[in-house]
């Protein structure tokens, strides 16, 4: 009876969230925005067509974006998973295999020790190890990264049994052995002395591992006794080399409690062949894993995103196997959270509130976006299979003749000329798992086949990058690939177990943050202006209308910079020209923008407080939204304009990863401080600050002159700048306060002189324009 009940219990539970109060606030804000637009239209004839009409256009855009936000947040849903029920229902030997993908691109920007910690956390997951295979893609073809993985595999033979013996929760060694965990291990009384001794021994082994990797990084060459393994790296050029596939560790006996397979991959690169950045690397990993292990499910993570929950694969399987229809879980996305971030999120890149509200809201529509890391894929979905796929399965089965061509020929035209890969793809499309039947231990015998599918010309005249694999055409290949999957009719689900699934490191400097945001905004705009636009996917595909609106919401991140930057400059323009765009304090209409300001800020503040964050964190995020809008998002628009004009191509910029592995921010005196460099991306924000400081000084001088000449009259109703414009200008300066401090600070915390000079030139042009406009 107990067994029958266990089988009948669901593996996952879909729980809608109550949202009544938030909906009320959202509708109130929408009503106030519409009221402001109506007031603008009715008052145009009294205030002219300059600032008033300009404000109306910007506020119309803000209203449109707010409607998109309401749609995205309207139906929040969360999933609860039950891995214990999964293990009761399915024997461990019957659990499906999973291929694990870890990607790194630059050993200098992404230090090997970070990649090693991520790989070690993957190798020690609570899942039958003979069902796992870890593939590490090194797009930098770095011998140091390869050496680090060899050393990591030796350490893993000690680390994995240690974690499973003592049920260690945190399985990234750097974090486990940090100051946060050390006292608990040394003072523990409820564990045996064997544990304390094993802990000390393991920590010593990890320190030796770190020392070896650091020595390799400093010397830039591997140890001499491993020279034989490094012949493939001899005289290698980073952008011009053959493919390198090395089986670092192979679980030949398929031991359930051993180590998973570990494979190093560096795809072939040639100067005349496009490489398609991370999307190209992911497609090569997909093909290599297809001819080696061919697991029906795949997990991909970035090199800095370690597994924080050792049971995460079981949680994901509850969602992938526990749905009534496969189309309800085309992929399972885990939200991105970060470790070691400075207090109060000074750079606004933790995305906690975004994940909590926007992410869960998407679950109530067609599912969350594919976020590029921490995502479980169905291999057949990546291969372009439709939810209603009986016809395609029949094509893949038995290679029967169809329209004069065999299914094998059809699959070759789609997947490439490798017979080994086509055969593995046919088994995935037909739902049979050949590798489970024959075992997954013959990796070394597949090396020759991997060289073929890793060839840089392999994808020519195939569907790779369009209808198969990760989609090309955007630096945000993750969102684009997820959009293609959704447009085929698949839905996705959010996996949010406790503890968190994965933890990564976020940029900890001003340049790093804006670089990342620029790449995102550029890639998202590429999608908007491509054949994969969500509008086309809705008209021609199966993307739901509300899901289309959500994709549009993030696709227009970059475009938002134009109205937001113009609106931010509007108060300064009014102060310099003695005009207004805010109703005067004597008009009842002043209550409309006043209420919008108060209610919106209370609404957003409540979201942060509900997530357990501080008011300071809320302010930092609001401030960074304005800074990103005037810098990263704006330059994203410029990149797309240049691309559309055919003047340049977009470039995938790798974000530098912080090698500091301490969670204690006090060990870093620079934590949370905004830094600058000579990048032109800081010019617009600096110019905006200079313009507003000038406008505030001019308005104060004008006020003092009027007061001294007794022209100022109590309750003056003459048109001109008033308290509203001064408050708005002060708010802009406050939002860009890091730039204000950067004007007089030195070193990395000061804005470089070259940037200030260029910004001052722009500010002078703006002031001159205002003088010309005021004469007219």
XYZ file of C-alpha atoms in Angstrom:
776
model
C 0.000 0.000 0.000
C 2.806 2.415 0.916
C 4.568 1.676 -2.387
C 1.359 2.319 -4.343
C 0.904 5.651 -2.598
C 4.505 6.616 -3.380
C 3.968 5.833 -7.050
C 0.756 7.863 -7.188
C 2.268 10.945 -5.553
C 3.404 13.586 -8.082
C 7.095 14.322 -8.594
C 6.405 18.037 -8.786
C 3.706 20.468 -7.768
C 2.652 23.627 -9.583
C 1.716 26.328 -7.062
C 0.123 29.616 -8.249
C 1.016 32.592 -6.076
C -1.511 35.046 -4.699
C -0.919 38.398 -6.328
C -3.899 40.604 -5.453
C -2.090 43.461 -3.694
C 0.670 43.686 -6.281
C -1.879 43.721 -9.083
C -3.691 46.602 -7.393
C -0.460 48.631 -7.145
C 0.399 47.867 -10.774
C -3.029 49.012 -11.966
C -2.847 52.185 -9.844
C 0.494 53.073 -11.419
C -0.915 52.349 -14.887
C -3.956 54.558 -14.174
C -1.687 57.400 -13.011
C 0.486 57.101 -16.128
C -2.554 57.239 -18.408
C -3.888 60.218 -16.433
C -0.597 62.035 -16.949
C -0.727 61.374 -20.702
C -4.304 62.685 -20.910
C -3.298 65.786 -18.953
C -0.357 66.341 -21.321
C -2.617 66.167 -24.384
C -5.178 68.558 -22.920
C -2.486 71.044 -21.870
C -0.424 71.112 -25.079
C -1.969 74.339 -26.336
C -1.099 76.108 -23.075
C 2.477 74.859 -22.798
C 3.613 74.645 -26.435
C 4.995 71.801 -28.469
C 8.561 71.743 -27.170
C 9.141 70.349 -23.696
C 5.525 69.328 -23.138
C 5.278 67.240 -26.319
C 8.744 65.809 -25.728
C 7.708 64.731 -22.223
C 4.497 63.214 -23.630
C 6.457 61.040 -26.092
C 8.845 59.779 -23.399
C 6.026 59.114 -20.921
C 4.085 57.224 -23.609
C 7.071 54.910 -23.930
C 7.245 54.460 -20.146
C 3.536 53.564 -20.104
C 4.057 50.997 -22.860
C 6.951 49.400 -20.960
C 4.879 49.345 -17.767
C 2.094 47.461 -19.591
C 4.720 44.897 -20.644
C 5.818 44.539 -17.016
C 2.229 44.077 -15.820
C 1.746 41.313 -18.378
C 4.968 39.564 -17.305
C 4.200 39.642 -13.567
C 0.445 39.024 -13.666
C 0.362 35.242 -13.022
C 3.305 34.199 -10.819
C 3.774 30.450 -10.410
C 6.374 28.316 -8.649
C 7.190 24.607 -8.725
C 7.976 22.364 -5.793
C 9.907 19.192 -6.546
C 10.178 15.908 -4.625
C 13.421 14.036 -5.448
C 12.723 11.444 -2.724
C 9.581 10.377 -4.564
C 11.601 10.110 -7.772
C 14.048 7.691 -6.136
C 11.156 5.665 -4.726
C 9.530 5.448 -8.135
C 12.608 4.880 -10.311
C 15.554 2.667 -9.487
C 18.903 4.457 -9.648
C 19.955 2.186 -12.488
C 16.931 3.356 -14.477
C 17.584 7.077 -14.090
C 18.329 8.700 -17.455
C 21.931 9.675 -18.277
C 22.861 13.380 -18.248
C 25.718 15.078 -20.096
C 27.226 18.046 -18.242
C 28.667 20.957 -20.248
C 31.066 23.514 -18.713
C 32.218 26.367 -20.961
C 35.213 28.672 -20.618
C 36.702 31.015 -23.207
C 39.733 32.819 -21.818
C 42.147 31.559 -19.158
C 43.179 35.138 -18.348
C 39.660 36.531 -17.820
C 38.310 33.243 -16.435
C 41.059 31.831 -14.163
C 41.405 28.023 -14.337
C 40.910 27.629 -10.578
C 37.349 28.943 -11.031
C 36.673 26.418 -13.796
C 38.183 23.652 -11.650
C 35.834 24.401 -8.739
C 32.821 24.308 -11.045
C 33.945 20.986 -12.545
C 34.559 19.461 -9.101
C 31.059 20.458 -8.011
C 29.676 18.733 -11.127
C 31.676 15.546 -10.614
C 30.375 15.221 -7.038
C 26.636 15.590 -7.740
C 24.250 13.196 -5.954
C 23.446 11.149 -9.029
C 24.734 7.775 -10.208
C 28.168 8.736 -11.492
C 28.109 6.249 -14.357
C 25.085 8.175 -15.627
C 27.068 11.430 -15.813
C 29.692 12.704 -18.246
C 31.316 16.119 -17.839
C 32.555 17.915 -20.950
C 34.667 21.068 -20.542
C 34.804 23.361 -23.566
C 37.919 25.547 -23.606
C 37.505 28.084 -26.405
C 40.886 29.555 -25.549
C 42.745 26.261 -26.228
C 44.784 26.900 -23.083
C 47.288 24.233 -21.985
C 47.048 25.696 -18.471
C 43.302 24.981 -18.371
C 43.950 21.428 -19.590
C 46.653 20.955 -16.956
C 44.315 22.309 -14.254
C 41.664 19.763 -15.227
C 44.171 16.906 -15.081
C 45.154 17.944 -11.574
C 41.499 18.404 -10.648
C 40.686 14.846 -11.747
C 43.341 13.544 -9.330
C 41.908 15.638 -6.499
C 38.371 14.530 -7.422
C 39.243 10.920 -6.564
C 39.552 12.126 -2.948
C 37.007 14.937 -3.005
C 33.988 13.070 -4.406
C 34.097 10.175 -1.868
C 34.652 12.700 0.943
C 31.570 14.716 -0.060
C 29.330 11.674 -0.354
C 30.626 9.988 2.789
C 29.894 13.017 4.982
C 26.978 14.367 2.911
C 28.729 17.676 2.312
C 26.300 20.328 1.096
C 28.708 22.815 -0.547
C 30.761 20.895 -3.108
C 32.873 23.648 -4.607
C 36.073 23.290 -2.539
C 37.018 26.975 -2.498
C 33.750 27.887 -0.813
C 33.615 24.847 1.436
C 37.077 25.583 2.821
C 36.465 29.317 3.147
C 36.407 31.110 6.478
C 32.638 30.670 6.631
C 32.863 26.868 6.904
C 36.185 26.470 8.705
C 35.008 27.138 12.291
C 32.151 24.638 11.989
C 34.529 21.937 10.820
C 37.121 22.567 13.515
C 34.698 22.852 16.435
C 32.187 20.198 15.436
C 31.300 17.882 18.336
C 28.550 15.824 16.745
C 30.877 14.341 14.151
C 33.680 11.865 14.672
C 37.318 12.752 14.950
C 37.713 10.928 11.631
C 35.744 13.689 9.943
C 37.900 16.429 11.429
C 41.053 14.642 10.336
C 39.647 13.977 6.873
C 38.613 17.623 6.636
C 42.128 18.808 7.452
C 43.682 16.349 5.003
C 41.265 17.358 2.274
C 41.949 21.039 2.845
C 45.682 20.417 2.581
C 45.171 18.520 -0.659
C 43.106 21.388 -2.045
C 45.788 23.913 -1.132
C 48.341 21.764 -2.986
C 46.004 21.694 -5.984
C 45.659 25.495 -5.931
C 49.424 25.922 -5.648
C 50.071 23.675 -8.631
C 47.517 25.468 -10.769
C 48.839 28.874 -9.723
C 52.389 27.820 -10.608
C 51.172 26.667 -14.018
C 49.394 30.000 -14.541
C 52.515 31.967 -13.567
C 54.833 29.883 -15.762
C 52.296 29.556 -18.620
C 53.593 26.034 -19.314
C 52.664 22.621 -17.902
C 54.977 20.419 -15.900
C 57.651 18.582 -17.877
C 56.519 15.140 -16.761
C 53.208 15.729 -18.549
C 54.779 16.937 -21.779
C 53.482 13.898 -23.669
C 49.878 14.916 -23.011
C 50.547 18.412 -24.278
C 51.851 17.706 -27.757
C 48.519 18.899 -29.181
C 49.175 22.330 -27.641
C 52.671 22.736 -29.128
C 53.030 26.021 -31.041
C 49.269 26.478 -30.992
C 47.604 29.715 -32.109
C 44.503 30.609 -30.185
C 42.362 31.373 -33.248
C 44.004 28.943 -35.638
C 44.322 25.344 -34.489
C 42.835 21.874 -35.014
C 40.330 20.390 -32.602
C 41.647 18.955 -29.336
C 39.591 16.297 -27.550
C 41.175 14.607 -24.535
C 39.541 12.028 -22.267
C 40.964 13.081 -18.894
C 39.085 10.439 -16.891
C 37.002 7.529 -18.084
C 34.759 5.437 -15.854
C 35.524 2.279 -17.821
C 33.811 -0.107 -15.437
C 30.621 1.986 -15.188
C 31.029 2.094 -11.403
C 27.979 3.835 -9.867
C 30.056 5.296 -7.010
C 33.182 6.139 -9.020
C 33.919 9.341 -10.924
C 31.936 10.544 -13.934
C 33.663 10.785 -17.280
C 35.683 13.979 -17.725
C 36.472 15.168 -21.262
C 38.432 18.242 -22.395
C 37.277 19.843 -25.658
C 38.751 22.670 -27.705
C 37.038 22.937 -31.077
C 38.871 23.597 -34.308
C 39.300 27.250 -35.242
C 40.451 28.762 -38.508
C 40.695 32.480 -39.388
C 38.410 32.246 -42.431
C 35.637 30.336 -40.664
C 33.071 32.022 -38.378
C 33.103 30.616 -34.852
C 29.796 32.049 -33.547
C 31.166 32.611 -30.047
C 29.573 30.561 -27.251
C 26.765 29.227 -29.470
C 29.341 27.616 -31.752
C 31.146 26.059 -28.790
C 27.880 24.654 -27.408
C 27.007 23.072 -30.750
C 30.400 21.381 -30.918
C 29.910 20.072 -27.369
C 26.485 18.758 -28.377
C 27.927 16.825 -31.312
C 30.958 15.494 -29.430
C 28.808 14.309 -26.547
C 26.402 12.851 -29.103
C 29.021 10.477 -30.527
C 30.485 9.698 -27.087
C 27.706 9.351 -24.511
C 24.536 10.665 -26.217
C 22.593 11.331 -23.011
C 18.942 12.300 -23.602
C 19.368 15.226 -21.202
C 22.055 17.899 -21.035
C 23.006 20.466 -18.393
C 25.076 23.472 -19.361
C 26.775 25.852 -16.936
C 29.308 28.648 -17.270
C 32.765 28.035 -15.835
C 32.009 30.240 -12.815
C 28.615 28.698 -11.970
C 29.168 25.848 -9.500
C 26.467 23.441 -8.317
C 25.306 24.615 -4.911
C 22.642 21.928 -4.446
C 24.124 18.423 -4.902
C 20.655 17.016 -5.693
C 19.932 19.495 -8.460
C 19.880 16.830 -11.187
C 17.220 14.902 -9.243
C 15.174 18.087 -8.805
C 15.391 18.758 -12.544
C 14.375 15.188 -13.352
C 11.233 15.665 -11.255
C 10.252 18.435 -13.669
C 11.424 16.720 -16.849
C 9.903 13.317 -16.051
C 6.992 14.369 -13.829
C 4.939 16.417 -16.286
C 1.865 14.953 -17.964
C 3.105 16.080 -21.386
C 6.712 16.515 -22.449
C 5.868 19.805 -24.177
C 5.297 21.352 -20.725
C 9.019 21.050 -19.929
C 11.066 21.595 -23.071
C 13.874 22.797 -20.814
C 14.318 23.445 -17.106
C 15.967 26.748 -16.166
C 17.515 27.352 -12.764
C 17.761 31.031 -11.771
C 21.181 32.637 -11.540
C 22.302 33.646 -8.066
C 25.736 34.805 -6.995
C 28.162 34.307 -4.125
C 30.583 36.704 -2.508
C 28.811 39.828 -3.694
C 29.465 43.120 -1.889
C 26.913 44.159 0.683
C 23.698 45.714 -0.616
C 24.433 44.839 -4.257
C 26.158 48.147 -5.180
C 26.275 47.335 -8.897
C 22.705 46.063 -9.228
C 23.744 42.824 -10.928
C 22.450 40.220 -8.463
C 19.063 40.143 -10.239
C 17.351 38.695 -7.166
C 14.124 40.679 -7.536
C 14.079 40.097 -11.297
C 14.321 36.336 -10.755
C 11.728 36.368 -7.986
C 8.979 38.292 -9.770
C 9.622 38.380 -13.496
C 10.953 34.817 -13.603
C 8.027 33.334 -11.668
C 5.604 35.429 -13.680
C 6.934 33.854 -16.868
C 6.224 30.392 -15.461
C 2.554 31.370 -15.503
C 2.707 32.028 -19.264
C 4.955 29.786 -21.395
C 7.947 29.529 -19.110
C 11.177 31.374 -18.284
C 13.804 32.425 -20.787
C 16.838 30.263 -21.348
C 19.490 32.074 -19.299
C 22.624 30.540 -20.815
C 23.712 28.677 -17.678
C 22.123 26.380 -15.120
C 19.753 24.953 -17.716
C 18.690 21.334 -18.331
C 17.837 20.551 -21.959
C 16.115 17.688 -23.676
C 18.584 16.724 -26.388
C 15.787 16.100 -28.871
C 14.472 19.625 -28.300
C 17.923 21.033 -29.035
C 17.855 18.913 -32.200
C 14.792 20.890 -33.303
C 12.095 18.297 -32.630
C 8.532 19.603 -32.419
C 6.267 18.678 -29.493
C 4.056 16.727 -31.908
C 6.902 14.749 -33.370
C 5.477 11.385 -34.477
C 6.188 12.109 -38.142
C 9.790 13.081 -37.463
C 10.322 9.974 -35.344
C 9.062 7.842 -38.203
C 11.580 9.519 -40.479
C 14.375 8.639 -38.074
C 13.342 5.003 -37.565
C 14.786 2.202 -39.688
C 16.104 4.664 -42.344
C 13.188 3.886 -44.665
C 12.956 5.556 -48.062
C 10.987 8.792 -48.068
C 10.350 10.928 -51.169
C 13.224 9.279 -52.982
C 15.653 9.829 -50.117
C 16.416 7.619 -47.168
C 15.908 8.991 -43.695
C 19.658 8.712 -43.265
C 20.180 11.130 -46.157
C 17.570 13.490 -44.744
C 19.236 13.445 -41.333
C 22.668 13.998 -42.893
C 21.418 17.091 -44.675
C 20.155 18.336 -41.353
C 22.837 17.201 -38.889
C 25.951 16.836 -41.063
C 27.902 14.105 -42.809
C 29.141 12.191 -39.744
C 27.460 8.779 -39.840
C 28.273 8.218 -36.173
C 26.525 11.415 -35.155
C 23.562 10.897 -37.495
C 23.052 7.440 -36.009
C 23.149 8.841 -32.455
C 20.730 11.620 -33.443
C 18.347 9.071 -34.938
C 18.247 7.189 -31.640
C 17.495 10.400 -29.731
C 14.745 11.430 -32.159
C 13.177 7.985 -32.051
C 13.228 7.841 -28.264
C 15.582 4.869 -27.950
C 18.668 5.217 -25.798
C 21.311 3.207 -27.540
C 24.106 4.223 -25.223
C 22.267 2.981 -22.160
C 21.999 -0.421 -23.776
C 25.623 -0.701 -24.867
C 27.112 1.212 -21.935
C 28.723 4.654 -21.835
C 32.283 3.628 -21.081
C 33.875 3.402 -24.546
C 34.910 7.044 -24.799
C 38.459 6.545 -26.036
C 37.186 4.605 -29.011
C 35.115 7.616 -30.097
C 37.986 10.102 -30.380
C 38.271 9.770 -34.160
C 34.564 10.471 -34.568
C 34.806 13.587 -32.384
C 37.503 15.084 -34.634
C 35.055 14.920 -37.507
C 32.153 16.654 -35.748
C 34.449 19.296 -34.203
C 35.723 20.370 -37.618
C 35.064 24.082 -38.199
C 33.522 23.383 -41.625
C 31.257 20.562 -40.407
C 28.150 22.764 -40.174
C 28.259 23.929 -43.802
C 24.950 23.297 -45.617
C 23.295 21.905 -42.469
C 20.657 23.162 -40.054
C 23.151 23.811 -37.254
C 22.728 27.306 -35.875
C 19.253 27.712 -37.319
C 16.853 24.830 -36.675
C 19.307 22.593 -34.823
C 21.406 23.365 -31.761
C 22.168 26.765 -30.331
C 21.025 29.522 -32.696
C 23.509 31.906 -34.322
C 23.023 35.602 -34.935
C 23.140 37.158 -31.484
C 25.634 37.631 -28.667
C 22.792 36.538 -26.379
C 22.564 33.128 -28.009
C 20.849 31.754 -24.918
C 17.737 33.943 -25.173
C 17.636 33.416 -28.942
C 17.822 29.630 -28.582
C 15.112 29.634 -25.905
C 12.949 31.804 -28.156
C 13.278 29.254 -30.977
C 12.296 26.457 -28.584
C 9.259 28.377 -27.335
C 8.251 29.269 -30.902
C 8.078 25.552 -31.738
C 5.438 25.108 -29.042
C 7.554 23.867 -26.132
C 7.117 25.372 -22.678
C 9.803 25.702 -20.007
C 9.795 25.517 -16.218
C 11.655 27.165 -13.367
C 13.597 25.037 -10.884
C 14.037 26.791 -7.537
C 14.920 24.213 -4.870
C 16.238 24.970 -1.418
C 19.212 25.336 -1.190
C 19.779 27.287 -4.411
C 20.704 25.294 -7.502
C 23.807 27.129 -8.703
C 25.939 30.035 -7.528
C 28.213 32.135 -9.710
C 30.334 35.253 -9.533
C 29.090 38.587 -10.817
C 31.241 41.523 -12.003
C 32.644 43.540 -9.105
C 33.669 46.730 -10.896
C 32.054 49.511 -12.895
C 33.647 48.555 -16.241
C 32.812 44.869 -15.772
C 29.164 45.585 -15.007
C 28.555 47.928 -17.927
C 30.446 45.612 -20.319
C 28.157 42.750 -19.384
C 25.058 44.925 -19.731
C 26.252 46.232 -23.097
C 26.662 42.678 -24.398
C 23.182 41.727 -23.186
C 21.475 44.807 -24.625
C 23.298 44.404 -27.949
C 22.372 40.741 -28.265
C 18.751 41.323 -27.309
C 18.414 44.062 -29.918
C 19.951 41.733 -32.502
C 17.077 39.347 -31.800
C 14.470 42.099 -32.129
C 15.721 43.087 -35.596
C 16.296 39.539 -36.868
C 14.199 36.851 -38.515
C 13.762 35.402 -35.014
C 11.937 38.460 -33.736
C 9.284 37.420 -31.203
C 6.693 39.127 -33.397
C 7.519 36.787 -36.295
C 7.667 33.808 -33.931
C 4.125 34.592 -32.790
C 2.738 35.093 -36.294
C 4.524 32.174 -37.952
C 5.177 29.896 -34.967
C 3.673 28.784 -31.694
C 4.932 31.558 -29.408
C 2.029 32.658 -27.229
C 1.003 36.307 -27.471
C 1.710 37.109 -23.816
C 5.071 35.336 -24.058
C 5.801 37.456 -27.128
C 5.175 40.597 -25.073
C 7.628 39.404 -22.424
C 10.322 38.743 -25.026
C 9.697 42.230 -26.407
C 10.105 43.602 -22.873
C 13.692 42.354 -22.618
C 14.498 42.840 -26.307
C 13.897 46.589 -25.994
C 16.301 46.991 -23.069
C 18.668 48.866 -25.338
C 15.975 50.986 -26.978
C 14.843 52.138 -23.551
C 18.088 54.108 -23.272
C 16.946 56.723 -25.790
C 13.702 57.920 -24.102
C 15.209 57.471 -20.627
C 18.315 59.491 -21.483
C 16.207 62.189 -23.146
C 13.862 62.327 -20.171
C 16.831 62.521 -17.807
C 18.184 65.496 -19.786
C 14.794 67.245 -19.902
C 14.952 68.846 -16.406
C 18.354 70.353 -17.216
C 17.038 71.674 -20.525
C 14.109 73.320 -18.756
C 16.324 74.908 -16.108
C 18.731 76.271 -18.736
C 15.924 77.620 -20.961
C 13.647 78.685 -18.070
C 10.817 76.478 -19.308
C 8.900 73.665 -17.609
C 7.721 70.122 -18.191
C 6.280 69.555 -14.688
C 3.018 71.232 -13.612
C 3.621 74.114 -11.220
C 3.047 73.632 -7.494
C -0.107 75.751 -7.730
C -1.762 73.370 -10.187
C -3.729 70.352 -8.892
C -2.162 68.321 -11.717
C 1.151 68.343 -9.837
C -0.335 65.510 -7.779
C -0.214 63.125 -10.759
C 3.586 63.003 -11.279
C 3.982 63.288 -7.513
C 1.858 60.214 -6.885
C 3.593 58.315 -9.705
C 6.956 59.018 -8.115
C 5.862 58.000 -4.620
C 3.725 54.959 -5.486
C 6.230 53.528 -7.972
C 9.124 53.818 -5.549
C 7.096 52.306 -2.713
C 6.061 49.479 -5.035
C 9.615 48.643 -6.082
C 10.905 49.076 -2.514
C 8.315 46.584 -1.238
C 9.598 44.005 -3.742
C 13.132 44.291 -2.382
C 12.007 44.163 1.241
C 9.847 41.106 0.482
C 12.930 39.361 -0.932
C 14.806 40.031 2.311
C 16.941 42.797 0.809
C 17.676 46.175 2.333
C 16.444 49.616 1.325
C 20.050 50.403 0.420
C 20.058 47.492 -2.018
C 16.873 48.859 -3.571
C 18.455 52.262 -4.045
C 21.632 50.791 -5.536
C 19.587 48.858 -8.079
C 17.492 51.902 -9.008
C 20.665 53.947 -9.407
C 22.328 51.313 -11.609
C 19.248 51.160 -13.836
C 19.783 54.840 -14.659
C 23.535 54.390 -15.116
C 23.136 51.368 -17.395
C 20.529 53.200 -19.411
C 22.917 56.092 -20.100
C 25.919 53.897 -20.799
C 25.633 50.162 -21.536
C 22.173 50.190 -23.113
C 22.941 53.293 -25.190
C 26.121 51.751 -26.580
C 24.189 48.582 -27.308
C 21.922 50.645 -29.569
C 24.952 52.210 -31.272
C 26.409 48.740 -31.904
C 23.201 47.589 -33.559
C 22.944 50.743 -35.682
C 26.487 50.181 -36.957
C 25.683 46.528 -37.668
C 22.467 47.355 -39.546
C 24.404 49.917 -41.611
C 27.002 47.283 -42.403
C 29.818 49.271 -40.792
C 30.790 46.731 -38.125
C 29.903 43.424 -36.553
C 28.988 42.827 -32.929
C 31.636 41.191 -30.758
C 31.135 38.781 -27.862
C 32.951 40.371 -24.917
C 33.926 37.956 -22.144
C 33.303 39.401 -18.677
C 36.299 39.186 -16.387
C 35.723 36.757 -13.510
C 36.863 37.683 -10.004
C 39.335 35.136 -8.664
C 38.804 36.223 -5.067
C 37.188 33.180 -3.449
C 36.397 34.636 -0.084
C 32.833 35.345 0.915
C 34.048 37.852 3.469
C 33.842 41.225 1.776
C 35.944 42.788 4.527
C 38.997 41.091 3.017
C 38.624 43.343 -0.019
C 38.851 47.045 0.784
C 37.635 47.933 -2.720
C 34.441 45.880 -2.486
C 31.402 47.805 -3.658
C 33.277 50.865 -4.930
C 32.453 52.072 -8.419
C 35.487 52.113 -10.696
C 36.079 53.696 -14.092
C 38.376 53.306 -17.062
C 38.956 55.221 -20.306
C 36.151 53.462 -22.151
C 33.852 55.848 -24.058
C 30.937 54.046 -22.422
C 31.312 56.408 -19.425
C 31.124 59.609 -21.509
C 27.294 59.979 -21.678
C 26.835 59.552 -17.920
C 29.627 62.027 -17.157
C 28.188 64.542 -19.630
C 24.729 64.165 -18.090
C 26.111 64.938 -14.622
C 28.005 67.995 -15.896
C 24.889 69.284 -17.647
C 22.710 68.933 -14.538
C 25.276 70.508 -12.228
C 25.480 73.435 -14.645
C 21.695 73.680 -14.856
C 21.304 73.687 -11.076
C 23.907 76.453 -10.704
C 22.258 78.521 -13.467
C 18.805 78.162 -11.873
C 20.153 79.191 -8.469
C 21.865 82.250 -9.955
C 18.670 83.176 -11.807
C 16.661 82.814 -8.600
C 19.084 85.022 -6.649
C 19.067 87.683 -9.389
C 15.281 87.725 -9.507
C 15.102 87.949 -5.747
C 17.652 90.752 -5.577
C 15.763 92.779 -8.181
C 12.407 92.135 -6.443
C 10.999 90.601 -9.610
C 10.066 87.368 -7.851
C 6.461 87.542 -6.711
C 4.753 85.231 -4.244
C 2.700 82.702 -6.142
C 4.209 83.690 -9.468
C 2.271 82.148 -12.339
C 4.544 83.193 -15.196
C 5.781 80.274 -17.284
C 9.222 79.089 -16.355
C 11.175 76.519 -14.403
C 9.884 75.709 -10.971
C 10.375 73.440 -8.008
C 9.474 70.333 -10.029
C 12.352 70.767 -12.478
C 14.840 71.456 -9.672
C 13.753 68.317 -7.784
C 14.000 66.199 -10.963
C 17.438 67.563 -11.771
C 18.608 66.862 -8.239
C 17.228 63.323 -8.474
C 19.253 62.706 -11.646
C 22.431 63.956 -9.977
C 21.713 61.730 -6.976
C 21.179 58.731 -9.266
C 24.532 59.380 -10.955
C 26.330 60.185 -7.719
C 29.164 57.681 -8.449
C 29.963 59.884 -11.457
C 29.855 63.010 -9.282
C 32.427 61.455 -6.941
C 34.398 60.232 -9.928
C 34.915 63.828 -11.077
C 37.282 64.570 -8.187
C 38.573 61.129 -7.180
C 41.872 59.664 -8.347
C 43.001 56.285 -9.668
C 40.454 53.649 -10.616
C 37.794 55.487 -8.612
C 38.188 58.680 -10.597
C 36.894 59.337 -14.098
C 39.908 59.578 -16.438
C 40.750 63.067 -17.675
C 40.196 62.046 -21.307
C 36.634 60.953 -20.507
C 35.920 64.168 -18.566
C 37.206 66.319 -21.446
C 35.034 64.536 -24.004
C 32.026 64.681 -21.695
C 32.650 68.382 -21.049
C 32.626 68.977 -24.799
C 29.239 67.263 -25.102
C 27.902 69.197 -22.111
C 29.079 72.497 -23.629
C 27.294 71.652 -26.887
C 24.100 70.908 -24.950
C 24.313 74.199 -23.027
C 24.930 76.113 -26.254
C 21.902 74.420 -27.812
C 19.813 75.482 -24.822
C 20.959 79.098 -25.276
C 19.959 78.994 -28.914
C 16.587 77.423 -28.046
C 15.868 80.013 -25.325
C 16.409 82.889 -27.817
C 13.786 81.401 -30.115
